[in-house]
Tab-separated table of C-alpha atoms and ligand atoms in Angstrom:
chain	number	residue	atom	x	y	z
B	1	MET	CA	0.119	0.200	0.073
B	2	ASP	CA	1.412	3.413	-0.823
B	3	LYS	CA	2.435	5.907	1.716
B	4	ILE	CA	3.543	9.547	1.878
B	5	VAL	CA	7.104	10.201	3.263
B	6	ILE	CA	7.708	13.623	4.614
B	7	ARG	CA	10.699	15.241	5.731
B	8	GLY	CA	9.662	18.149	7.749
B	9	GLY	CA	10.672	21.700	8.987
B	10	LYS	CA	10.859	23.608	5.514
B	11	LYS	CA	8.660	26.758	5.370
B	12	LEU	CA	6.211	26.542	2.498
B	13	LYS	CA	6.602	29.519	0.041
B	14	GLY	CA	4.847	29.964	-3.312
B	15	GLU	CA	1.532	29.338	-5.302
B	16	VAL	CA	-0.918	26.690	-5.420
B	17	VAL	CA	-3.670	26.438	-7.869
B	18	ILE	CA	-7.059	25.482	-5.576
B	19	SER	CA	-9.020	22.415	-7.708
B	20	GLY	CA	-12.521	22.376	-8.166
B	21	SER	CA	-14.668	21.072	-5.445
B	22	LYS	CA	-15.267	17.539	-4.718
B	23	ASN	CA	-18.582	18.357	-2.722
B	24	SER	CA	-19.498	20.316	-5.311
B	25	THR	CA	-18.997	17.923	-8.117
B	26	LEU	CA	-20.663	14.867	-6.945
B	27	PRO	CA	-24.245	16.534	-6.123
B	28	ILE	CA	-23.691	17.880	-10.010
B	29	LEU	CA	-22.607	14.732	-11.565
B	30	PHE	CA	-25.770	12.894	-9.734
B	31	ALA	CA	-27.855	16.215	-11.478
B	32	SER	CA	-26.575	14.622	-15.305
B	33	LEU	CA	-29.401	11.801	-14.308
B	34	LEU	CA	-31.947	14.567	-14.328
B	35	THR	CA	-31.726	14.619	-17.975
B	36	ASP	CA	-31.383	13.064	-21.226
B	37	GLU	CA	-29.642	15.384	-22.990
B	38	SER	CA	-25.643	15.825	-22.760
B	39	VAL	CA	-23.842	17.553	-20.056
B	40	THR	CA	-20.448	19.349	-19.717
B	41	ILE	CA	-18.736	19.687	-16.456
B	42	THR	CA	-15.316	21.755	-16.074
B	43	ASN	CA	-12.762	22.106	-13.365
B	44	VAL	CA	-13.852	18.644	-12.338
B	45	PRO	CA	-10.844	17.380	-9.897
B	46	SER	CA	-9.056	14.291	-10.067
B	47	LEU	CA	-10.187	12.111	-7.234
B	48	ALA	CA	-11.210	8.829	-6.014
B	49	ASP	CA	-14.358	9.665	-5.260
B	50	ILE	CA	-15.033	11.503	-8.276
B	51	ASP	CA	-14.061	8.260	-10.136
B	52	THR	CA	-16.381	6.031	-8.189
B	53	THR	CA	-19.258	8.478	-9.012
B	54	ILE	CA	-18.388	8.386	-12.610
B	55	GLU	CA	-18.486	4.548	-12.618
B	56	PHE	CA	-21.474	4.451	-10.474
B	57	LEU	CA	-23.190	6.613	-13.015
B	58	ASN	CA	-22.149	3.862	-15.843
B	59	PHE	CA	-23.508	1.254	-14.092
B	60	ILE	CA	-26.884	2.825	-13.700
B	61	GLY	CA	-27.074	3.526	-17.480
B	62	LYS	CA	-25.972	7.062	-17.858
B	63	LYS	CA	-22.961	7.069	-20.144
B	64	THR	CA	-20.165	9.346	-18.388
B	65	LEU	CA	-16.423	9.952	-19.209
B	66	LYS	CA	-13.944	11.910	-17.693
B	67	LYS	CA	-10.799	13.753	-19.837
B	68	GLY	CA	-8.454	15.851	-17.708
B	69	ASN	CA	-10.926	18.122	-15.627
B	70	VAL	CA	-13.760	17.686	-17.929
B	71	VAL	CA	-16.536	15.192	-17.772
B	72	LYS	CA	-18.885	14.594	-20.125
B	73	THR	CA	-22.375	12.668	-19.822
B	74	TYR	CA	-24.055	11.528	-23.110
B	75	SER	CA	-27.915	11.162	-23.837
B	76	SER	CA	-28.822	8.208	-21.768
B	77	CYS	CA	-30.578	4.705	-22.382
B	78	ARG	CA	-32.423	3.503	-19.562
B	79	TYR	CA	-31.489	3.513	-16.105
B	80	LYS	CA	-31.244	1.067	-13.486
B	81	HIS	CA	-33.076	1.400	-10.354
B	82	VAL	CA	-31.090	-0.857	-8.169
B	83	ALA	CA	-27.828	0.839	-6.509
B	84	PRO	CA	-26.009	-2.301	-5.055
B	85	TYR	CA	-23.740	-2.410	-2.177
B	86	ASP	CA	-20.502	-2.551	-3.795
B	87	LEU	CA	-21.087	0.653	-5.536
B	88	VAL	CA	-22.782	2.446	-2.267
B	89	ARG	CA	-20.306	1.727	0.106
B	90	LYS	CA	-17.130	2.966	-1.165
B	91	MET	CA	-18.478	6.273	-0.989
B	92	ARG	CA	-21.394	7.962	1.391
B	93	ALA	CA	-22.257	10.414	-1.158
B	94	SER	CA	-23.744	7.535	-3.383
B	95	VAL	CA	-26.999	7.974	-1.496
B	96	LEU	CA	-27.281	11.475	-3.784
B	97	ILE	CA	-28.518	8.460	-6.535
B	98	MET	CA	-31.777	8.453	-4.481
B	99	GLY	CA	-33.432	11.844	-5.302
B	100	PRO	CA	-32.988	11.991	-8.919
B	101	LEU	CA	-33.775	8.206	-9.956
B	102	LEU	CA	-36.608	8.320	-7.654
B	103	ALA	CA	-37.820	11.563	-9.694
B	104	ARG	CA	-37.394	9.983	-12.855
B	105	LEU	CA	-38.152	6.390	-12.509
B	106	LYS	CA	-40.356	6.761	-9.315
B	107	LYS	CA	-39.063	3.834	-7.754
B	108	VAL	CA	-35.178	3.290	-6.308
B	109	ASP	CA	-33.641	0.578	-4.479
B	110	VAL	CA	-30.482	1.660	-2.416
B	111	SER	CA	-27.931	-0.348	-0.428
B	112	LEU	CA	-27.711	1.411	2.802
B	113	PRO	CA	-24.744	2.883	3.125
B	114	GLY	CA	-24.020	2.065	7.185
B	115	GLY	CA	-21.652	4.387	9.072
B	116	CYS	CA	-18.446	5.282	8.797
B	117	THR	CA	-15.382	6.847	11.436
B	118	ILE	CA	-16.508	10.020	11.606
B	119	GLY	CA	-20.284	8.569	13.072
B	120	ALA	CA	-22.915	6.823	12.581
B	121	ARG	CA	-24.321	9.123	9.810
B	122	PRO	CA	-27.972	8.023	9.556
B	123	ILE	CA	-30.240	9.204	6.179
B	124	ASP	CA	-33.153	9.940	8.228
B	125	ILE	CA	-33.782	13.352	7.309
B	126	HIS	CA	-33.207	12.222	3.478
B	127	LEU	CA	-35.940	9.472	3.639
B	128	ASP	CA	-38.053	12.120	4.997
B	129	VAL	CA	-38.015	14.579	2.438
B	130	PHE	CA	-39.252	11.683	0.104
B	131	LYS	CA	-41.872	10.585	2.311
B	132	LYS	CA	-43.393	14.128	2.491
B	133	LEU	CA	-43.044	14.620	-1.410
B	134	GLY	CA	-45.135	11.079	-1.623
B	135	ALA	CA	-43.052	8.372	-1.518
B	136	GLU	CA	-43.608	4.850	0.135
B	137	ILE	CA	-40.244	3.602	2.152
B	138	SER	CA	-39.261	0.383	3.035
B	139	VAL	CA	-35.919	-1.752	3.954
B	140	GLU	CA	-35.837	-5.108	2.907
B	141	GLY	CA	-32.398	-7.050	2.560
B	142	GLY	CA	-30.295	-4.354	3.562
B	143	TYR	CA	-31.871	-2.015	0.587
B	144	VAL	CA	-33.858	1.102	1.286
B	145	LYS	CA	-36.697	0.699	-1.488
B	146	ILE	CA	-38.461	3.808	-2.298
B	147	SER	CA	-41.270	4.373	-4.897
B	148	ALA	CA	-43.504	6.957	-5.589
B	149	GLU	CA	-46.023	5.040	-8.194
B	150	LYS	CA	-48.385	8.242	-8.462
B	151	GLY	CA	-45.589	10.679	-8.961
B	152	LEU	CA	-43.938	13.231	-6.159
B	153	LYS	CA	-45.914	16.084	-5.202
B	154	GLY	CA	-43.996	19.408	-3.790
B	155	THR	CA	-44.834	20.188	-0.022
B	156	ALA	CA	-43.432	22.227	2.949
B	157	ILE	CA	-40.356	20.164	4.582
B	158	ASN	CA	-38.966	21.134	7.769
B	159	PHE	CA	-35.525	19.987	8.844
B	160	LYS	CA	-34.613	19.104	11.976
B	161	PHE	CA	-30.968	19.646	11.045
B	162	PRO	CA	-29.596	21.750	7.656
B	163	SER	CA	-27.717	18.352	6.593
B	164	VAL	CA	-25.953	18.817	3.206
B	165	GLY	CA	-26.751	15.753	1.952
B	166	ALA	CA	-30.344	16.021	2.466
B	167	THR	CA	-30.791	19.388	0.828
B	168	GLU	CA	-28.921	18.196	-2.406
B	169	ASN	CA	-31.238	15.347	-2.054
B	170	ALA	CA	-34.284	17.411	-1.963
B	171	LEU	CA	-33.545	19.558	-4.630
B	172	LEU	CA	-32.448	16.458	-6.744
B	173	CYS	CA	-36.145	15.527	-6.470
B	174	SER	CA	-38.486	18.261	-5.850
B	175	VAL	CA	-37.151	19.968	-9.124
B	176	LEU	CA	-39.294	17.477	-11.064
B	177	ALA	CA	-42.377	17.238	-8.240
B	178	LYS	CA	-45.609	18.350	-9.231
B	179	GLY	CA	-46.036	22.019	-7.507
B	180	LYS	CA	-43.883	23.877	-5.109
B	181	THR	CA	-41.462	22.700	-2.469
B	182	THR	CA	-40.249	24.455	0.396
B	183	ILE	CA	-37.357	23.531	2.400
B	184	ILE	CA	-37.005	25.138	5.895
B	185	ASN	CA	-33.884	25.204	7.899
B	186	ALA	CA	-32.051	24.034	4.779
B	187	ALA	CA	-28.377	23.920	4.596
B	188	GLU	CA	-26.974	26.589	2.176
B	189	GLU	CA	-23.047	25.950	1.893
B	190	PRO	CA	-21.474	27.092	-1.503
B	191	GLU	CA	-21.733	23.515	-2.714
B	192	ILE	CA	-25.854	23.977	-2.067
B	193	GLU	CA	-25.720	27.273	-4.119
B	194	ASP	CA	-23.237	25.527	-7.218
B	195	LEU	CA	-25.895	22.673	-7.407
B	196	ALA	CA	-29.040	25.210	-7.456
B	197	ASN	CA	-27.280	27.071	-10.160
B	198	VAL	CA	-26.836	23.851	-12.081
B	199	LEU	CA	-30.415	23.025	-11.419
B	200	ASN	CA	-31.308	26.352	-12.919
B	201	LYS	CA	-29.266	26.065	-15.916
B	202	MET	CA	-31.048	22.882	-16.667
B	203	GLY	CA	-34.506	24.649	-16.458
B	204	ALA	CA	-35.374	23.985	-13.051
B	205	LYS	CA	-36.821	26.949	-11.143
B	206	VAL	CA	-34.542	26.837	-7.426
B	207	VAL	CA	-34.133	29.996	-5.511
B	208	VAL	CA	-31.880	29.731	-2.107
B	209	SER	CA	-33.124	32.410	-0.171
B	210	GLY	CA	-29.772	33.021	2.125
B	211	THR	CA	-32.022	32.831	5.153
B	212	LYS	CA	-31.975	28.957	5.063
B	213	LYS	CA	-35.133	28.850	2.985
B	214	ILE	CA	-35.000	27.190	-0.230
B	215	THR	CA	-37.890	27.008	-2.535
B	216	ILE	CA	-38.237	25.122	-5.798
B	217	GLU	CA	-41.365	25.068	-8.769
B	218	GLY	CA	-41.211	21.603	-10.316
B	219	VAL	CA	-40.833	21.548	-13.816
B	220	ASP	CA	-41.820	18.703	-16.125
B	221	LYS	CA	-38.558	18.415	-18.052
B	222	LEU	CA	-34.746	19.340	-17.269
B	223	HIS	CA	-32.174	19.912	-20.172
B	224	GLY	CA	-28.468	19.555	-20.697
B	225	PHE	CA	-25.816	22.176	-19.230
B	226	ILE	CA	-22.480	22.849	-19.589
B	227	HIS	CA	-20.794	24.197	-15.861
B	228	GLU	CA	-17.589	24.957	-14.341
B	229	VAL	CA	-17.436	23.841	-10.522
B	230	ILE	CA	-16.698	26.333	-7.931
B	231	PRO	CA	-13.271	26.047	-6.285
B	232	ASP	CA	-12.392	23.704	-3.238
B	233	ARG	CA	-12.914	25.896	-0.073
B	234	ILE	CA	-11.823	22.849	1.993
B	235	GLU	CA	-8.613	22.144	-0.227
B	236	ALA	CA	-7.990	25.805	-0.182
B	237	ALA	CA	-8.334	26.255	4.099
B	238	THR	CA	-5.822	23.210	4.169
B	239	TYR	CA	-3.113	25.105	2.246
B	240	MET	CA	-3.747	28.245	4.402
B	241	ILE	CA	-2.927	26.445	7.294
B	242	ALA	CA	0.030	24.840	5.771
B	243	ALA	CA	1.189	28.507	5.295
B	244	ALA	CA	0.633	29.080	9.110
B	245	ILE	CA	1.983	25.548	10.347
B	246	THR	CA	5.287	25.971	8.327
B	247	LYS	CA	5.323	30.119	9.207
B	248	GLY	CA	5.450	30.195	5.409
B	249	GLU	CA	3.883	32.273	2.917
B	250	VAL	CA	1.237	30.669	0.109
B	251	THR	CA	-0.949	32.465	-2.157
B	252	LEU	CA	-4.078	30.350	-3.313
B	253	LYS	CA	-5.070	31.025	-6.866
B	254	LYS	CA	-8.869	30.386	-8.405
B	255	VAL	CA	-10.507	30.543	-4.974
B	256	VAL	CA	-13.583	32.398	-3.723
B	257	PRO	CA	-12.588	34.192	-0.312
B	258	LYS	CA	-15.872	34.455	0.778
B	259	HIS	CA	-16.387	30.787	1.187
B	260	LEU	CA	-13.378	30.714	3.141
B	261	LYS	CA	-14.114	33.673	5.476
B	262	ALA	CA	-14.479	31.587	8.922
B	263	VAL	CA	-10.909	29.962	8.308
B	264	SER	CA	-9.342	33.557	7.458
B	265	ASP	CA	-11.171	35.286	10.504
B	266	LYS	CA	-9.459	32.698	12.684
B	267	LEU	CA	-6.108	32.521	11.183
B	268	ARG	CA	-6.113	36.579	11.404
B	269	LYS	CA	-6.769	36.280	14.801
B	270	CYS	CA	-4.408	34.196	15.509
B	271	GLY	CA	-1.499	36.659	13.794
B	272	MET	CA	-1.396	35.650	10.096
B	273	SER	CA	-1.536	37.943	7.402
B	274	ILE	CA	-4.086	37.110	5.282
B	275	LYS	CA	-4.662	39.226	1.950
B	276	GLU	CA	-7.524	38.687	-0.581
B	277	THR	CA	-8.467	39.921	-3.982
B	278	LYS	CA	-11.454	38.623	-6.184
B	279	ASP	CA	-9.889	35.012	-6.461
B	280	THR	CA	-6.818	34.603	-4.665
B	281	ILE	CA	-5.676	34.677	-0.846
B	282	THR	CA	-2.077	35.257	0.611
B	283	ALA	CA	-1.560	33.465	3.716
B	284	LYS	CA	1.550	34.729	5.192
B	285	TRP	CA	3.467	33.863	8.702
B	286	VAL	CA	4.559	37.316	10.018
B	287	LYS	CA	4.835	36.858	13.755
B	288	THR	CA	4.242	34.259	16.993
B	289	LEU	CA	0.983	33.128	16.423
B	290	LYS	CA	-1.598	33.086	19.285
B	291	PRO	CA	-3.673	30.192	19.897
B	292	GLN	CA	-7.641	30.276	19.065
B	293	ASN	CA	-10.609	28.002	20.111
B	294	ILE	CA	-13.149	27.008	17.267
B	295	LYS	CA	-16.305	25.184	17.311
B	296	THR	CA	-17.424	23.662	14.096
B	297	GLU	CA	-20.766	24.832	12.560
B	298	VAL	CA	-22.716	24.670	9.645
B	299	TYR	CA	-21.897	27.358	6.612
B	300	PRO	CA	-20.780	30.102	7.145
B	301	GLY	CA	-19.343	28.825	10.411
B	302	PHE	CA	-16.244	27.008	10.812
B	303	PRO	CA	-16.453	23.772	8.577
B	304	THR	CA	-16.380	20.807	10.244
B	305	ASP	CA	-14.191	19.617	7.335
B	306	VAL	CA	-11.359	21.830	8.748
B	307	GLN	CA	-11.250	21.258	12.179
B	308	ALA	CA	-8.405	18.333	12.087
B	309	GLN	CA	-6.059	20.854	10.301
B	310	TRP	CA	-6.903	23.305	12.757
B	311	MET	CA	-6.075	20.858	15.286
B	312	ALA	CA	-2.764	20.458	13.879
B	313	LEU	CA	-1.843	23.824	13.652
B	314	MET	CA	-2.775	24.490	17.551
B	315	CYS	CA	-0.610	21.532	18.527
B	316	LEU	CA	2.257	23.976	17.229
B	317	VAL	CA	0.922	27.363	18.559
B	318	LYS	CA	1.970	27.660	22.154
B	319	GLY	CA	-0.617	27.981	24.850
B	320	LYS	CA	-3.900	26.556	25.066
B	321	SER	CA	-6.926	26.261	23.020
B	322	LYS	CA	-10.218	24.391	22.669
B	323	ILE	CA	-11.651	22.480	19.782
B	324	THR	CA	-15.263	21.908	19.724
B	325	GLU	CA	-16.926	19.300	17.215
B	326	ASN	CA	-20.841	20.423	16.803
B	327	ILE	CA	-21.301	18.244	13.227
B	328	PHE	CA	-20.557	15.320	13.593
B	329	GLU	CA	-20.381	12.791	16.532
B	330	ASN	CA	-17.040	11.094	16.278
B	331	ARG	CA	-14.424	13.169	14.545
B	332	PHE	CA	-11.446	13.232	16.847
B	333	MET	CA	-9.610	9.709	15.122
B	334	HIS	CA	-6.920	12.432	14.456
B	335	VAL	CA	-6.059	12.931	17.870
B	336	ALA	CA	-4.606	9.707	18.734
B	337	GLU	CA	-2.320	10.241	15.683
B	338	LEU	CA	-1.404	13.214	16.396
B	339	GLN	CA	-0.096	12.431	19.739
B	340	ARG	CA	2.336	9.907	18.193
B	341	PHE	CA	4.184	13.301	17.138
B	342	GLY	CA	4.200	14.219	20.915
B	343	ALA	CA	1.264	16.369	20.898
B	344	ASP	CA	-0.556	17.571	24.450
B	345	ILE	CA	-4.010	17.079	23.550
B	346	VAL	CA	-6.979	15.744	25.985
B	347	THR	CA	-10.588	15.000	24.374
B	348	ASP	CA	-13.388	15.960	26.679
B	349	GLY	CA	-16.539	14.411	24.854
B	350	LYS	CA	-17.271	16.759	21.752
B	351	THR	CA	-14.439	19.167	23.235
B	352	VAL	CA	-10.448	18.679	22.522
B	353	ASN	CA	-8.196	20.649	24.726
B	354	VAL	CA	-4.917	21.832	23.026
B	355	ASN	CA	-1.842	22.678	24.786
B	356	GLY	CA	0.333	23.898	21.683
B	357	ILE	CA	4.075	23.421	22.449
B	358	GLU	CA	7.027	24.939	20.262
B	359	LYS	CA	8.048	21.132	18.577
B	360	LEU	CA	6.487	18.017	17.858
B	361	SER	CA	8.649	14.778	16.468
B	362	GLY	CA	8.105	13.217	13.290
B	363	ALA	CA	6.303	9.793	13.762
B	364	PRO	CA	4.877	6.896	11.306
B	365	VAL	CA	1.191	7.683	11.594
B	366	MET	CA	-1.923	6.235	10.130
B	367	VAL	CA	-4.752	8.017	8.263
B	368	SER	CA	-8.471	7.353	9.656
B	369	ASP	CA	-10.594	9.677	7.473
B	370	LEU	CA	-9.854	12.288	4.459
B	371	ARG	CA	-9.485	15.325	6.820
B	372	ALA	CA	-7.881	13.651	9.292
B	373	GLY	CA	-4.923	12.406	6.912
B	374	ALA	CA	-4.835	15.970	6.043
B	375	ALA	CA	-4.139	17.179	9.492
B	376	LEU	CA	-1.214	14.537	9.817
B	377	VAL	CA	0.299	15.487	6.549
B	378	LEU	CA	0.315	19.466	7.895
B	379	ALA	CA	2.086	18.226	11.014
B	380	GLY	CA	4.522	16.424	9.467
B	381	LEU	CA	5.135	19.400	7.120
B	382	ALA	CA	6.104	21.333	10.170
B	383	THR	CA	7.667	19.005	12.475
B	384	GLU	CA	11.588	18.063	11.819
B	385	GLY	CA	12.310	14.662	11.020
B	386	ASN	CA	10.585	11.585	9.078
B	387	THR	CA	7.266	11.272	9.305
B	388	VAL	CA	5.494	8.140	7.311
B	389	VAL	CA	1.876	8.469	6.964
B	390	SER	CA	0.066	5.229	5.908
B	391	ARG	CA	-3.432	4.184	4.439
B	392	ILE	CA	-3.161	7.186	2.212
B	393	TYR	CA	-5.925	6.215	0.080
B	394	HIS	CA	-8.194	8.178	2.182
B	395	LEU	CA	-6.394	11.403	1.203
B	396	ASP	CA	-6.232	10.099	-2.742
B	397	ARG	CA	-10.137	10.469	-2.133
B	398	GLY	CA	-10.054	14.287	-1.589
B	399	TYR	CA	-7.082	16.202	-2.274
B	400	ASP	CA	-5.670	16.644	-6.025
B	401	MET	CA	-2.042	16.251	-6.690
B	402	LEU	CA	-1.523	16.716	-2.832
B	403	GLU	CA	2.035	15.684	-3.103
B	404	LYS	CA	2.701	17.833	-6.565
B	405	LYS	CA	1.180	20.750	-5.097
B	406	LEU	CA	3.171	20.508	-1.683
B	407	LYS	CA	6.557	19.923	-3.435
B	408	LYS	CA	5.948	22.968	-5.805
B	409	ILE	CA	5.949	25.235	-2.997
B	410	GLY	CA	8.996	23.720	-1.250
B	411	ALA	CA	7.794	20.596	0.945
B	412	ASN	CA	10.028	17.737	1.059
B	413	ILE	CA	7.262	15.223	0.663
B	414	LYS	CA	7.054	11.931	-1.580
B	415	ARG	CA	4.845	8.945	-2.279
B	416	ALA	CA	6.431	5.527	-1.723
B	417	HIS	CA	5.327	2.353	-3.036
B	418	SER	CA	5.585	-0.786	-0.814
M	501	UD1	C1	-21.260	16.786	3.628
M	501	UD1	C2	-20.221	16.754	2.869
M	501	UD1	C3	-18.542	16.643	3.875
M	501	UD1	C4	-19.052	17.670	5.435
M	501	UD1	C5	-20.455	17.516	5.946
M	501	UD1	C6	-20.934	18.957	6.748
M	501	UD1	C7	-20.196	15.875	0.587
M	501	UD1	C8	-20.048	14.922	-0.328
M	501	UD1	N1	-19.985	15.902	2.257
M	501	UD1	O1	-21.600	15.408	4.126
M	501	UD1	O2	-17.611	16.674	3.719
M	501	UD1	O3	-18.496	17.069	6.420
M	501	UD1	O4	-21.707	17.985	4.848
M	501	UD1	O5	-20.520	19.881	6.214
M	501	UD1	O6	-20.545	16.902	0.354
M	501	UD1	N2	-27.530	13.499	9.745
M	501	UD1	C9	-28.423	12.948	10.379
M	501	UD1	N3	-29.277	12.421	9.334
M	501	UD1	C10	-29.300	12.646	8.036
M	501	UD1	C11	-28.236	13.506	7.416
M	501	UD1	C12	-27.498	13.546	8.442
M	501	UD1	O7	-28.579	13.016	11.324
M	501	UD1	O8	-30.330	11.966	7.303
M	501	UD1	C13	-26.731	14.220	10.702
M	501	UD1	C14	-25.301	13.464	10.205
M	501	UD1	O9	-24.899	12.184	10.740
M	501	UD1	C15	-24.016	14.491	10.545
M	501	UD1	C16	-24.712	15.731	10.377
M	501	UD1	O10	-26.136	15.754	10.270
M	501	UD1	O11	-23.926	14.243	11.951
M	501	UD1	C17	-24.282	16.407	9.129
M	501	UD1	O12	-24.383	15.709	8.101
M	501	UD1	P1	-24.645	16.277	6.565
M	501	UD1	O13	-24.601	17.665	6.641
M	501	UD1	O14	-25.877	15.572	5.840
M	501	UD1	O15	-23.062	16.172	5.886
M	501	UD1	P2	-23.360	15.438	4.781
M	501	UD1	O16	-24.055	15.538	3.544
M	501	UD1	O17	-22.762	13.587	4.705
């Protein structure tokens, strides 16, 4: 299995071009099922999760090809309505197959995704959407079977929590439902706005209010589209933290600074210089950093997908800080691995108390999930000595050309095959 080997202690300096957003591309790929016309998606990152989704679409019956950073889907033949375990288990976002297939075929059977290392991750909010829109749901043999023989009918849906995936599934089926659907307490992450823009290009009538209310006026038919995916704000945040943790200076190109406001604000409070233009951010270490507490929240709050990377930074900023995880129930798998570097951290329920110290020492560590992996790489970059990161297939799910981009800004990092 591949490993990443880092010889840390170098200040990172230079420019990084940020790739398209993984979490935006995935629902947009599933949206292609809503039309029989061809679709072109540009700025698509090269990641394992994207390949998995393309494989999934081809299996369902939608011919889909990726060449470089462009994905094209072709006018479809007939779709299958069953999504088997082998495809669903690889990626949780596979549940986004439910919305479009239910809208198009009036029935879909999807193998239950199960939990993962960051928590049980139920799909009750997704299923509630389908029920409210008039579908019947049963669970048989590990499959959730959803059917709406008489079609879907728009309605008012009030989410108990603004789930990103459930909001996407709600959009992906209500656009073809009869009448008006209103989602109250909807997620309004930038990736939701990107999906809404795509659906509107297809001829849907979606209005994202900016007040956690989304309205959808159902239409009969949707068209093909051409769309450039928004930049990956989580990848961008990771490189900003790489500048901070190595006392360097990194300019991110092709970003949307407002999507990163929560992270930029916290880095400024730590003492980093953060300068923005319309589509770049320069993060520069100018003085000794001060610790900052964070608590993860839905957008526009501090993203849970940057919590682990922030923890790595706080481990090396002298003084005490608190990190509270409010989105996922078990997203501290990186704590034990950061401790292997010598980090002084103690978990207390959904909060981690960090006592930042000046130096860590390189260590062999193991990745438990995507963003935990990013935290371990960051710690390795800032630590003198050798760090060997194993189980890096998690990183390949979400970081496009990680070693190449880090090498370009001065990191001593390589992939070893064993
Ligand atoms: C998406 C992102 C993920 C990010 C997360 C939160 C993708 C592919 N993934 O995941 O990177 O960390 O948003 O910003 O876009 N929940 C329920 N019932 C449900 C659905 C969710 O209880 O039916 C809970 C989850 O267990 C979790 C919380 O709600 O504790 C947030 O989940 P959700 O917003 O749905 O995240 P995902 O869409 O899975």
